[in-house]
Amino acid sequence: MTIERNARLRAVRSWGDYFHFSVEAPAVGRGARPGQFVMVKVDDCTSPLLRRPLGIHDADAGGIELFFKVAGAGTGILSRKKPGDRLDIIGPLGKGFTVGDGLKGKKAYLVGGGRGIAPLFFLGRALAAAGARPAVFYGGRTAADIPLCDKFEQAGFELHCSTDDGSFGFSGFVTALVENEIIRAKPAIVYACGPDPMMKVLASITAKHAVPAEFSLESIMGCGIGACWGCVHRIKDGTGDGWVKICEEGPVFPGERILWL
Amino acid sequence: MTIERNARLRAVRSWGDYFHFSVEAPAVGRGARPGQFVMVKVDDCTSPLLRRPLGIHDADAGGIELFFKVAGAGTGILSRKKPGDRLDIIGPLGKGFTVGDGLKGKKAYLVGGGRGIAPLFFLGRALAAAGARPAVFYGGRTAADIPLCDKFEQAGFELHCSTDDGSFGFSGFVTALVENEIIRAKPAIVYACGPDPMMKVLASITAKHAVPAEFSLESIMGCGIGACWGCVHRIKDGTGDGWVKICEEGPVFPGERILWL
Amino acid sequence: MALTAKTVDLSVDLGFLTLKNPVLAASGTFGYGLEFEPYLDLEKLGGFVVKGLYYGPREGNPPPRLVETPSGLINAIGLQGIGVEAFAAKVLPKLRRLRTAVIVNVCGADDDEYAAVVDFLDRQEGIAAYELNISCPNVKTEGLCPALSPRTTFDLVKRIKAASRRPIITKLSPNVTSIVEIAQAAEEAGTDAVALVNTFLAMALDLETRRPKLGNVFGGLSGPAIKPIALRMVYQVASRLKVPVIGMGGIMTGADALEFLVAGAAAVEVGTASFVDPDAAVRIVSEMERWCEAHGVAAVREIVGTVKTA
Amino acid sequence: MALTAKTVDLSVDLGFLTLKNPVLAASGTFGYGLEFEPYLDLEKLGGFVVKGLYYGPREGNPPPRLVETPSGLINAIGLQGIGVEAFAAKVLPKLRRLRTAVIVNVCGADDDEYAAVVDFLDRQEGIAAYELNISCPNVKTEGLCPALSPRTTFDLVKRIKAASRRPIITKLSPNVTSIVEIAQAAEEAGTDAVALVNTFLAMALDLETRRPKLGNVFGGLSGPAIKPIALRMVYQVASRLKVPVIGMGGIMTGADALEFLVAGAAAVEVGTASFVDPDAAVRIVSEMERWCEAHGVAAVREIVGTVKTA
Ligand SMILES: Cc1cc2nc3c(=O)[nH]c(=O)nc-3n(C[C@H](O)[C@H](O)[C@H](O)COP(=O)(O)OP(=O)(O)OC[C@H]3O[C@@H](n4cnc5c(N)ncnc54)[C@H](O)[C@@H]3O)c2cc1C
Ligand SMILES: Cc1cc2nc3c(=O)[nH]c(=O)nc-3n(C[C@H](O)[C@H](O)[C@H](O)COP(=O)(O)OP(=O)(O)OC[C@H]3O[C@@H](n4cnc5c(N)ncnc54)[C@H](O)[C@@H]3O)c2cc1C
Ligand SMILES: Cc1cc2nc3c(=O)[nH]c(=O)nc-3n(C[C@H](O)[C@H](O)[C@H](O)COP(=O)(O)O)c2cc1C
Ligand SMILES: Cc1cc2nc3c(=O)[nH]c(=O)nc-3n(C[C@H](O)[C@H](O)[C@H](O)COP(=O)(O)O)c2cc1C
Ligand code: FES
Ligand code: FES
């Protein structure tokens, strides 16, 4: 958990509304685990006022990578940064995905919808390093929403793509594609990040097929460090359920603990 | 009075905190007279909220030039614009300096302090075109505050420079330099733009020597178009005095009508 | 789908006045209207409210009169203006020709002066309604004004309503514990509509000199900074009043204006935005129109007061 | 001029409590303090106010709980928290070790609960003072809270002050017609200090769904947007009260904090800024120190209440 006020933007790639940043930030990169996130200050201006949470797309000792979609003012300002510009980021934050030793040799399905693909590259790399056999399911509304297909393929991942409109890969929701594959070959675990409706469907699919699953949740965040109680989601614990802070106890939760509202 | 939302920034020059912009804005440039100003939107962000007033440094049928000093957030944002960026400007606004026919063959002194030099280049050109003999007095705190000396010289103006610290030209206030010259050779008129204290002193000098003078005043401006009553200065009229809108009736006023507070 | 040019009905009926669209330019931010002719077509507005008028000409406050704050503007103009006689002689003849609603913002140092202004204006033609400015924070000590108490609001509105031949819009102050209580007092006194909000009493200091940044020390805060509070007040008032509510406070875009309508405003006023973009009010009208088109809303009045909370 | 490292005396004396510097982290924006240990040295703060505590644990409001507005933030957390018993058992032992003032923000659904919280905490060690939160707009309908009336303020403060063995700081709401009147009621009831302002009652709508953006419909506005109003209120109150005023509302920089001191605040609290920069409060302390150095101010308390208006 470092404040890196002077992280140099090394390189920018973009595909329409989607942007990939490579950022020099050794202290953040060194500590990062898959599923964690950073809080990025987009501007010195007080509007937008708050930092924006972005998943860690990849990390090494030199820094981190980010992958984001322009969703509004904050990500819009961010998208106009140029290589050489400085970013002010805090991270790594939150608890990531569980990459257990027990996964060695086993299949793991990684399901990303749209910008939700962001943390799954880093996760896939970690799984492969741990000896698991990751397969990535990457869905979007249309072909333009899944720009990272090449990157995943080049990195040697088993990749299944889908588009809602059938413009690329499987035609239909990525959840249907995943269910087909679960039926064909049941994985040891499913990891997912994407819009709530997608994850809600996936939660019922994994429950139905009794596959353990972990989901990375989203919320508007005030602080990202557990201080404001702004980012809560309904989560079950031992005795009951309550509003749990995503930034601190998440953003990743086991499927069976999440109450979808 | 045009709103030019898409004025292309053609070129930028800078000297420390001072910036020179060349802006493509034909409709604004064509209508401009010396001493008028534009209102510039520095950003889409709501902070700073208001446009910033800047004098027209030069103008022709293709556009205008601006010359400004970074004074705070707004001019700071402006200073980071790059050639090719678009500016949103309104102008030309206000009433400018009087360039009367009666000045033919006569001496006119143009006195600029710091960023107050901005409108005097355009004025000097207009005076020369009208057959007057302009002499420019350009003062600053130190040599770094009078970066346009070369430009005025290259344009063929008679130029007198001063710095408060003596690092370039006459050592002392520009007002003292002007008074010396008025005593040597009384001009037909004095025009000035600069900080209030400078202009106040100059007003008493020109009054003492009975030289007509025109001063360009500054104020924080809400609208720049006479709608908010935010930019008033104490000005005498036929019957008495009152708070008069600088943006609409000025920014230039004859010396004898201005009440310095 | 091919859209014909005029699919959306933007008109709104305030009961006492029909506006061609719900957007009025707000008082004090639109001069006497004419200042904006180079930048927009005044007839494209629902209407405009001219700068607050006292009976006689007024000096206003010493400068500085404006200071910017984050996403806001504090003003302490102090209602400088030409007075009703000059207004009637020099301005009104030009405004009268416009096919748009001209509303006059009525001020007074005391109740008698409000009455005198209305009495004088009642004898002029070409005014659609009066907006009773009982809420300017810039004229008395620390923002004192009739709109701070239900009693003074009731008394003043009652007196002016009884005397006036024209509809009265009472403009409320946000600097109160219960805006609903004040609005209800105005309604009971017979106002034809309420307009809210006027500016928030505020100040700014220059740290270097330790002096107030405004000549008047206190001023009124407007602009996007206040929008969330203004919207809350409009929502609270609109659900409890029978007379129409005119909403304002930080409206910069068509979306902002539509939010005020959803919250219950029958019409809106655009203030500070006209300083940033002199054509803001007309842009906002067309942004509203486009939003309605894109969302299949045939008449903008359909969305008034449609907040879903269940 | 060569300056030695520690030329400026930053300490301030509130009468009942001496702070090493005038900067406190504000309640609800600083968790229980410990969340910030990775980012700043808690002992460099004048102190901090922990998140508001009810007697028992509290659920808080349904999400969404936050929405950004221009230069502002609306929150409707609804005081989710662990309650006094868990606080005393799990948090306080860690806070007690810190050499900085730990202030507890005390909440209650009714007067009895406030009293019960204070009674319980009175039996714990390591608390410098109580901040009586009579002004949270997020728990009852449309922002109702004791701080909206002088009567309820007086009664509650009087009762708690009589029962408490520790100093009481009463935290006031800005959602009132006369903040001075409420502050005076708190002073008459015996409060040791007042803190202002809490958040402004506000709302935001999602135009597409026409739903409130907050689960609780209403929330409290904080951040730079409110600073000009908060500063005005601090100035009004400070000149009329004998007890010290703790000022807050939109403080982001050392200059902002110094402005509140000039306006009359004896100390300040830093709220929303800690979300933007977790180390904001400590940065503000050092910015204040540097400003004092550069301006030859030997002790920061010298600038308290030094507005020049003549
Ligand atoms: C832990 C975490 C990790 C994230 N990682 C990524 C990532 O790697 N790549 C990426 O593209 N995005 C990611 N997001 C989402 C990203 O933070 C938001 O898109 C961004 O904050 C929007 O900011 P904005 O100013 O551009 O849009 P705004 O104008 O603030 O919002 C645009 C719209 O999105 C909604 N919104 C804003 N923030 C969120 C949010 N956090 N969750 C849901 N809806 C929201 C708003 O209500 C609004 O309707 C992540 C979010 C979280 C909580
Ligand atoms: C008609 C007119 C023409 C101008 N022409 C030029 C020009 O050609 N070149 C140039 O460099 N500047 C010019 N100025 C001044 C320029 O507008 C201000 O420097 C600018 O608006 C400051 O904005 P900012 O956001 O950078 O600073 P801010 O942060 O807004 O202000 C910085 C400091 O300057 C003070 N200030 C701000 N605006 C003014 C103002 N208008 N007058 C006096 N003090 C002010 C503020 O109170 C503050 O102390 C002109 C002003 C006017 C009224
Ligand atoms: C410079 C200025 C002058 C104003 N003058 C008046 C006035 O004369 N009468 C009045 O009722 N309101 C006046 N107002 C208040 C506005 O009409 C409006 O209520 C307020 O600014 C909030 O709207 P906004 O945020 O869109 O500006 C003035 C506001 C500003 C900024
Ligand atoms: C998320 C959030 C939670 C808050 N919780 C509390 C609280 O528990 N008790 C309290 O007295 N004030 C609470 N406040 C109000 C702040 O302490 C402070 O009064 C207010 O935010 C204004 O200061 P600022 O603009 O610096 O944030 C909260 C504010 C925010 C933004
Ligand atoms: S974002 Fe503040 S607690 Fe999670
Ligand atoms: S700046 Fe608005 S009247 Fe001059």
PDB file of C-alpha atoms in Angstrom, chain D residues 48-221:
ATOM      1  CA  PHE D  48      -8.398  12.606  14.932  1.00  0.00           C
ATOM      2  CA  VAL D  49     -12.088  12.046  15.408  1.00  0.00           C
ATOM      3  CA  VAL D  50     -13.154   8.453  14.926  1.00  0.00           C
ATOM      4  CA  LYS D  51     -16.204   7.442  12.933  1.00  0.00           C
ATOM      5  CA  GLY D  52     -19.522   8.159  14.680  1.00  0.00           C
ATOM      6  CA  LEU D  53     -20.469   5.502  17.245  1.00  0.00           C
ATOM      7  CA  TYR D  54     -23.884   4.410  18.377  1.00  0.00           C
ATOM      8  CA  TYR D  55     -24.191   2.154  21.360  1.00  0.00           C
ATOM      9  CA  GLY D  56     -24.632  -1.021  19.373  1.00  0.00           C
ATOM     10  CA  PRO D  57     -23.339  -1.995  15.940  1.00  0.00           C
ATOM     11  CA  ARG D  58     -25.220  -0.356  13.063  1.00  0.00           C
ATOM     12  CA  GLU D  59     -26.003  -1.546   9.585  1.00  0.00           C
ATOM     13  CA  GLY D  60     -25.973   1.774   7.800  1.00  0.00           C
ATOM     14  CA  ASN D  61     -27.931   2.610   4.667  1.00  0.00           C
ATOM     15  CA  PRO D  62     -28.367   0.498   1.541  1.00  0.00           C
ATOM     16  CA  PRO D  63     -25.950   1.314  -1.298  1.00  0.00           C
ATOM     17  CA  PRO D  64     -25.236   3.252  -3.393  1.00  0.00           C
ATOM     18  CA  ARG D  65     -23.890   5.343  -0.558  1.00  0.00           C
ATOM     19  CA  LEU D  66     -21.712   7.811  -2.426  1.00  0.00           C
ATOM     20  CA  VAL D  67     -22.103  10.063  -5.401  1.00  0.00           C
ATOM     21  CA  GLU D  68     -19.746  12.634  -6.736  1.00  0.00           C
ATOM     22  CA  THR D  69     -20.925  16.096  -7.693  1.00  0.00           C
ATOM     23  CA  PRO D  70     -18.953  19.045  -9.058  1.00  0.00           C
ATOM     24  CA  SER D  71     -16.155  19.579  -6.505  1.00  0.00           C
ATOM     25  CA  GLY D  72     -18.222  17.680  -3.968  1.00  0.00           C
ATOM     26  CA  LEU D  73     -19.225  14.315  -2.609  1.00  0.00           C
ATOM     27  CA  ILE D  74     -22.630  13.291  -1.290  1.00  0.00           C
ATOM     28  CA  ASN D  75     -22.577  10.456   1.204  1.00  0.00           C
ATOM     29  CA  ALA D  76     -25.362   8.509   2.782  1.00  0.00           C
ATOM     30  CA  ILE D  77     -23.382   5.991   4.761  1.00  0.00           C
ATOM     31  CA  GLY D  78     -25.896   6.080   7.593  1.00  0.00           C
ATOM     32  CA  LEU D  79     -23.304   5.688  10.312  1.00  0.00           C
ATOM     33  CA  GLN D  80     -22.510   2.030   9.808  1.00  0.00           C
ATOM     34  CA  GLY D  81     -20.245   1.076  12.659  1.00  0.00           C
ATOM     35  CA  ILE D  82     -19.207  -1.428  15.240  1.00  0.00           C
ATOM     36  CA  GLY D  83     -20.726   0.137  18.369  1.00  0.00           C
ATOM     37  CA  VAL D  84     -19.007   1.192  21.572  1.00  0.00           C
ATOM     38  CA  GLU D  85     -18.339  -2.234  23.016  1.00  0.00           C
ATOM     39  CA  ALA D  86     -16.438  -3.547  20.023  1.00  0.00           C
ATOM     40  CA  PHE D  87     -14.732  -0.169  19.759  1.00  0.00           C
ATOM     41  CA  ALA D  88     -13.535  -0.343  23.358  1.00  0.00           C
ATOM     42  CA  ALA D  89     -12.470  -3.960  23.019  1.00  0.00           C
ATOM     43  CA  LYS D  90     -10.794  -3.984  19.634  1.00  0.00           C
ATOM     44  CA  VAL D  91      -9.891  -0.443  18.581  1.00  0.00           C
ATOM     45  CA  LEU D  92      -9.316   1.703  21.623  1.00  0.00           C
ATOM     46  CA  PRO D  93      -6.425  -0.358  23.027  1.00  0.00           C
ATOM     47  CA  LYS D  94      -4.477   0.408  19.840  1.00  0.00           C
ATOM     48  CA  LEU D  95      -5.437   4.078  19.760  1.00  0.00           C
ATOM     49  CA  ARG D  96      -4.584   4.597  23.421  1.00  0.00           C
ATOM     50  CA  ARG D  97      -0.916   4.077  22.685  1.00  0.00           C
ATOM     51  CA  LEU D  98      -0.767   6.964  20.233  1.00  0.00           C
ATOM     52  CA  ARG D  99       0.565  10.312  21.346  1.00  0.00           C
ATOM     53  CA  THR D 100      -2.172  12.299  19.702  1.00  0.00           C
ATOM     54  CA  ALA D 101      -5.667  13.393  20.709  1.00  0.00           C
ATOM     55  CA  VAL D 102      -8.280  10.716  20.048  1.00  0.00           C
ATOM     56  CA  ILE D 103     -11.774  12.177  19.941  1.00  0.00           C
ATOM     57  CA  VAL D 104     -14.875  10.012  19.713  1.00  0.00           C
ATOM     58  CA  ASN D 105     -17.832  11.123  17.608  1.00  0.00           C
ATOM     59  CA  VAL D 106     -20.907  10.247  19.665  1.00  0.00           C
ATOM     60  CA  CYS D 107     -24.232   9.382  18.059  1.00  0.00           C
ATOM     61  CA  GLY D 108     -27.648   8.359  19.290  1.00  0.00           C
ATOM     62  CA  ALA D 109     -31.078   7.514  17.950  1.00  0.00           C
ATOM     63  CA  ASP D 110     -32.476   9.477  20.898  1.00  0.00           C
ATOM     64  CA  ASP D 111     -31.132  11.406  23.870  1.00  0.00           C
ATOM     65  CA  ASP D 112     -30.923   8.276  25.984  1.00  0.00           C
ATOM     66  CA  GLU D 113     -28.636   6.575  23.504  1.00  0.00           C
ATOM     67  CA  TYR D 114     -26.255   9.554  23.412  1.00  0.00           C
ATOM     68  CA  ALA D 115     -26.168   9.379  27.197  1.00  0.00           C
ATOM     69  CA  ALA D 116     -25.558   5.640  27.174  1.00  0.00           C
ATOM     70  CA  VAL D 117     -22.665   5.973  24.722  1.00  0.00           C
ATOM     71  CA  VAL D 118     -21.021   8.640  26.845  1.00  0.00           C
ATOM     72  CA  ASP D 119     -21.654   6.688  30.020  1.00  0.00           C
ATOM     73  CA  PHE D 120     -19.972   3.626  28.544  1.00  0.00           C
ATOM     74  CA  LEU D 121     -17.039   5.554  27.097  1.00  0.00           C
ATOM     75  CA  ASP D 122     -16.544   7.491  30.321  1.00  0.00           C
ATOM     76  CA  ARG D 123     -15.423   4.201  31.789  1.00  0.00           C
ATOM     77  CA  GLN D 124     -12.727   3.731  29.128  1.00  0.00           C
ATOM     78  CA  GLU D 125      -9.324   5.365  29.066  1.00  0.00           C
ATOM     79  CA  GLY D 126      -7.546   7.031  26.169  1.00  0.00           C
ATOM     80  CA  ILE D 127     -10.179   9.422  24.888  1.00  0.00           C
ATOM     81  CA  ALA D 128      -9.419  13.151  24.821  1.00  0.00           C
ATOM     82  CA  ALA D 129     -12.941  14.468  24.249  1.00  0.00           C
ATOM     83  CA  TYR D 130     -16.335  13.648  22.789  1.00  0.00           C
ATOM     84  CA  GLU D 131     -17.635  15.195  19.642  1.00  0.00           C
ATOM     85  CA  LEU D 132     -21.395  15.174  19.969  1.00  0.00           C
ATOM     86  CA  ASN D 133     -22.754  14.437  16.517  1.00  0.00           C
ATOM     87  CA  ILE D 134     -26.158  16.078  16.670  1.00  0.00           C
ATOM     88  CA  SER D 135     -26.049  16.918  12.985  1.00  0.00           C
ATOM     89  CA  CYS D 136     -25.818  13.810  10.826  1.00  0.00           C
ATOM     90  CA  PRO D 137     -28.270  14.284   7.947  1.00  0.00           C
ATOM     91  CA  ASN D 138     -28.215  10.612   6.971  1.00  0.00           C
ATOM     92  CA  VAL D 139     -30.125   8.810   9.596  1.00  0.00           C
ATOM     93  CA  LYS D 140     -33.627  10.230   9.856  1.00  0.00           C
ATOM     94  CA  THR D 141     -36.164  11.379   7.297  1.00  0.00           C
ATOM     95  CA  GLU D 142     -34.990  14.273   5.192  1.00  0.00           C
ATOM     96  CA  GLY D 143     -32.071  15.109   7.406  1.00  0.00           C
ATOM     97  CA  LEU D 144     -33.895  15.658  10.676  1.00  0.00           C
ATOM     98  CA  CYS D 145     -31.452  15.937  13.584  1.00  0.00           C
ATOM     99  CA  PRO D 146     -31.178  17.721  16.963  1.00  0.00           C
ATOM    100  CA  ALA D 147     -28.902  20.432  15.544  1.00  0.00           C
ATOM    101  CA  LEU D 148     -31.754  21.922  13.521  1.00  0.00           C
ATOM    102  CA  SER D 149     -33.310  23.613  16.540  1.00  0.00           C
ATOM    103  CA  PRO D 150     -31.820  25.627  19.410  1.00  0.00           C
ATOM    104  CA  ARG D 151     -34.183  23.922  21.861  1.00  0.00           C
ATOM    105  CA  THR D 152     -33.212  20.314  21.049  1.00  0.00           C
ATOM    106  CA  THR D 153     -29.565  21.335  20.827  1.00  0.00           C
ATOM    107  CA  PHE D 154     -29.698  22.962  24.233  1.00  0.00           C
ATOM    108  CA  ASP D 155     -31.488  20.072  25.908  1.00  0.00           C
ATOM    109  CA  LEU D 156     -29.221  17.378  24.525  1.00  0.00           C
ATOM    110  CA  VAL D 157     -25.965  19.232  25.141  1.00  0.00           C
ATOM    111  CA  LYS D 158     -27.043  20.149  28.662  1.00  0.00           C
ATOM    112  CA  ARG D 159     -27.858  16.564  29.532  1.00  0.00           C
ATOM    113  CA  ILE D 160     -24.695  15.091  28.069  1.00  0.00           C
ATOM    114  CA  LYS D 161     -22.419  17.775  29.486  1.00  0.00           C
ATOM    115  CA  ALA D 162     -23.807  17.188  32.977  1.00  0.00           C
ATOM    116  CA  ALA D 163     -23.272  13.434  32.699  1.00  0.00           C
ATOM    117  CA  SER D 164     -19.880  13.348  30.998  1.00  0.00           C
ATOM    118  CA  ARG D 165     -16.524  13.353  32.691  1.00  0.00           C
ATOM    119  CA  ARG D 166     -14.903  14.533  29.488  1.00  0.00           C
ATOM    120  CA  PRO D 167     -15.052  17.741  27.452  1.00  0.00           C
ATOM    121  CA  ILE D 168     -17.851  18.001  24.890  1.00  0.00           C
ATOM    122  CA  ILE D 169     -17.436  19.374  21.377  1.00  0.00           C
ATOM    123  CA  THR D 170     -20.845  19.916  19.804  1.00  0.00           C
ATOM    124  CA  LYS D 171     -20.909  19.329  16.060  1.00  0.00           C
ATOM    125  CA  LEU D 172     -23.350  21.604  14.291  1.00  0.00           C
ATOM    126  CA  SER D 173     -25.375  21.266  11.140  1.00  0.00           C
ATOM    127  CA  PRO D 174     -25.152  23.864   8.358  1.00  0.00           C
ATOM    128  CA  ASN D 175     -28.742  23.161   7.314  1.00  0.00           C
ATOM    129  CA  VAL D 176     -30.165  25.958   9.410  1.00  0.00           C
ATOM    130  CA  THR D 177     -31.330  29.531   9.044  1.00  0.00           C
ATOM    131  CA  SER D 178     -29.115  30.829  11.824  1.00  0.00           C
ATOM    132  CA  ILE D 179     -26.051  28.818  12.729  1.00  0.00           C
ATOM    133  CA  VAL D 180     -25.221  31.473  15.319  1.00  0.00           C
ATOM    134  CA  GLU D 181     -28.440  30.796  17.196  1.00  0.00           C
ATOM    135  CA  ILE D 182     -27.726  27.058  17.383  1.00  0.00           C
ATOM    136  CA  ALA D 183     -24.115  27.618  18.411  1.00  0.00           C
ATOM    137  CA  GLN D 184     -25.249  29.956  21.160  1.00  0.00           C
ATOM    138  CA  ALA D 185     -27.730  27.367  22.404  1.00  0.00           C
ATOM    139  CA  ALA D 186     -24.911  24.830  22.616  1.00  0.00           C
ATOM    140  CA  GLU D 187     -22.736  27.321  24.442  1.00  0.00           C
ATOM    141  CA  GLU D 188     -25.453  28.164  26.939  1.00  0.00           C
ATOM    142  CA  ALA D 189     -25.927  24.457  27.553  1.00  0.00           C
ATOM    143  CA  GLY D 190     -22.280  24.265  28.539  1.00  0.00           C
ATOM    144  CA  THR D 191     -20.516  22.792  25.534  1.00  0.00           C
ATOM    145  CA  ASP D 192     -16.731  23.138  25.693  1.00  0.00           C
ATOM    146  CA  ALA D 193     -16.419  23.844  21.981  1.00  0.00           C
ATOM    147  CA  VAL D 194     -18.417  23.740  18.797  1.00  0.00           C
ATOM    148  CA  ALA D 195     -17.368  22.044  15.556  1.00  0.00           C
ATOM    149  CA  LEU D 196     -18.860  23.086  12.251  1.00  0.00           C
ATOM    150  CA  VAL D 197     -19.923  22.186   9.678  1.00  0.00           C
ATOM    151  CA  ASN D 198     -21.351  18.745   9.163  1.00  0.00           C
ATOM    152  CA  THR D 199     -22.595  17.993   5.650  1.00  0.00           C
ATOM    153  CA  PHE D 200     -25.296  19.807   3.669  1.00  0.00           C
ATOM    154  CA  LEU D 201     -28.493  17.896   2.967  1.00  0.00           C
ATOM    155  CA  ALA D 202     -28.403  17.131  -0.749  1.00  0.00           C
ATOM    156  CA  MET D 203     -29.514  14.695  -3.405  1.00  0.00           C
ATOM    157  CA  ALA D 204     -28.645  13.482  -6.882  1.00  0.00           C
ATOM    158  CA  LEU D 205     -30.783  11.834  -9.524  1.00  0.00           C
ATOM    159  CA  ASP D 206     -29.976   9.389 -12.273  1.00  0.00           C
ATOM    160  CA  LEU D 207     -31.755  10.847 -15.256  1.00  0.00           C
ATOM    161  CA  GLU D 208     -31.908   7.570 -17.157  1.00  0.00           C
ATOM    162  CA  THR D 209     -33.605   5.590 -14.400  1.00  0.00           C
ATOM    163  CA  ARG D 210     -35.194   8.630 -12.693  1.00  0.00           C
ATOM    164  CA  ARG D 211     -34.061   7.143  -9.406  1.00  0.00           C
ATOM    165  CA  PRO D 212     -32.130   8.842  -6.648  1.00  0.00           C
ATOM    166  CA  LYS D 213     -28.445   8.031  -6.990  1.00  0.00           C
ATOM    167  CA  LEU D 214     -28.270   7.218  -3.279  1.00  0.00           C
ATOM    168  CA  GLY D 215     -29.997   4.273  -1.653  1.00  0.00           C
ATOM    169  CA  ASN D 216     -31.133   6.633   1.099  1.00  0.00           C
ATOM    170  CA  VAL D 217     -32.448   9.248  -1.421  1.00  0.00           C
ATOM    171  CA  PHE D 218     -30.924  12.108   0.627  1.00  0.00           C
ATOM    172  CA  GLY D 219     -27.312  12.445   1.668  1.00  0.00           C
ATOM    173  CA  GLY D 220     -24.785  14.938   2.949  1.00  0.00           C
ATOM    174  CA  LEU D 221     -22.646  17.123   0.684  1.00  0.00           C
TER     175      LEU D 221
END
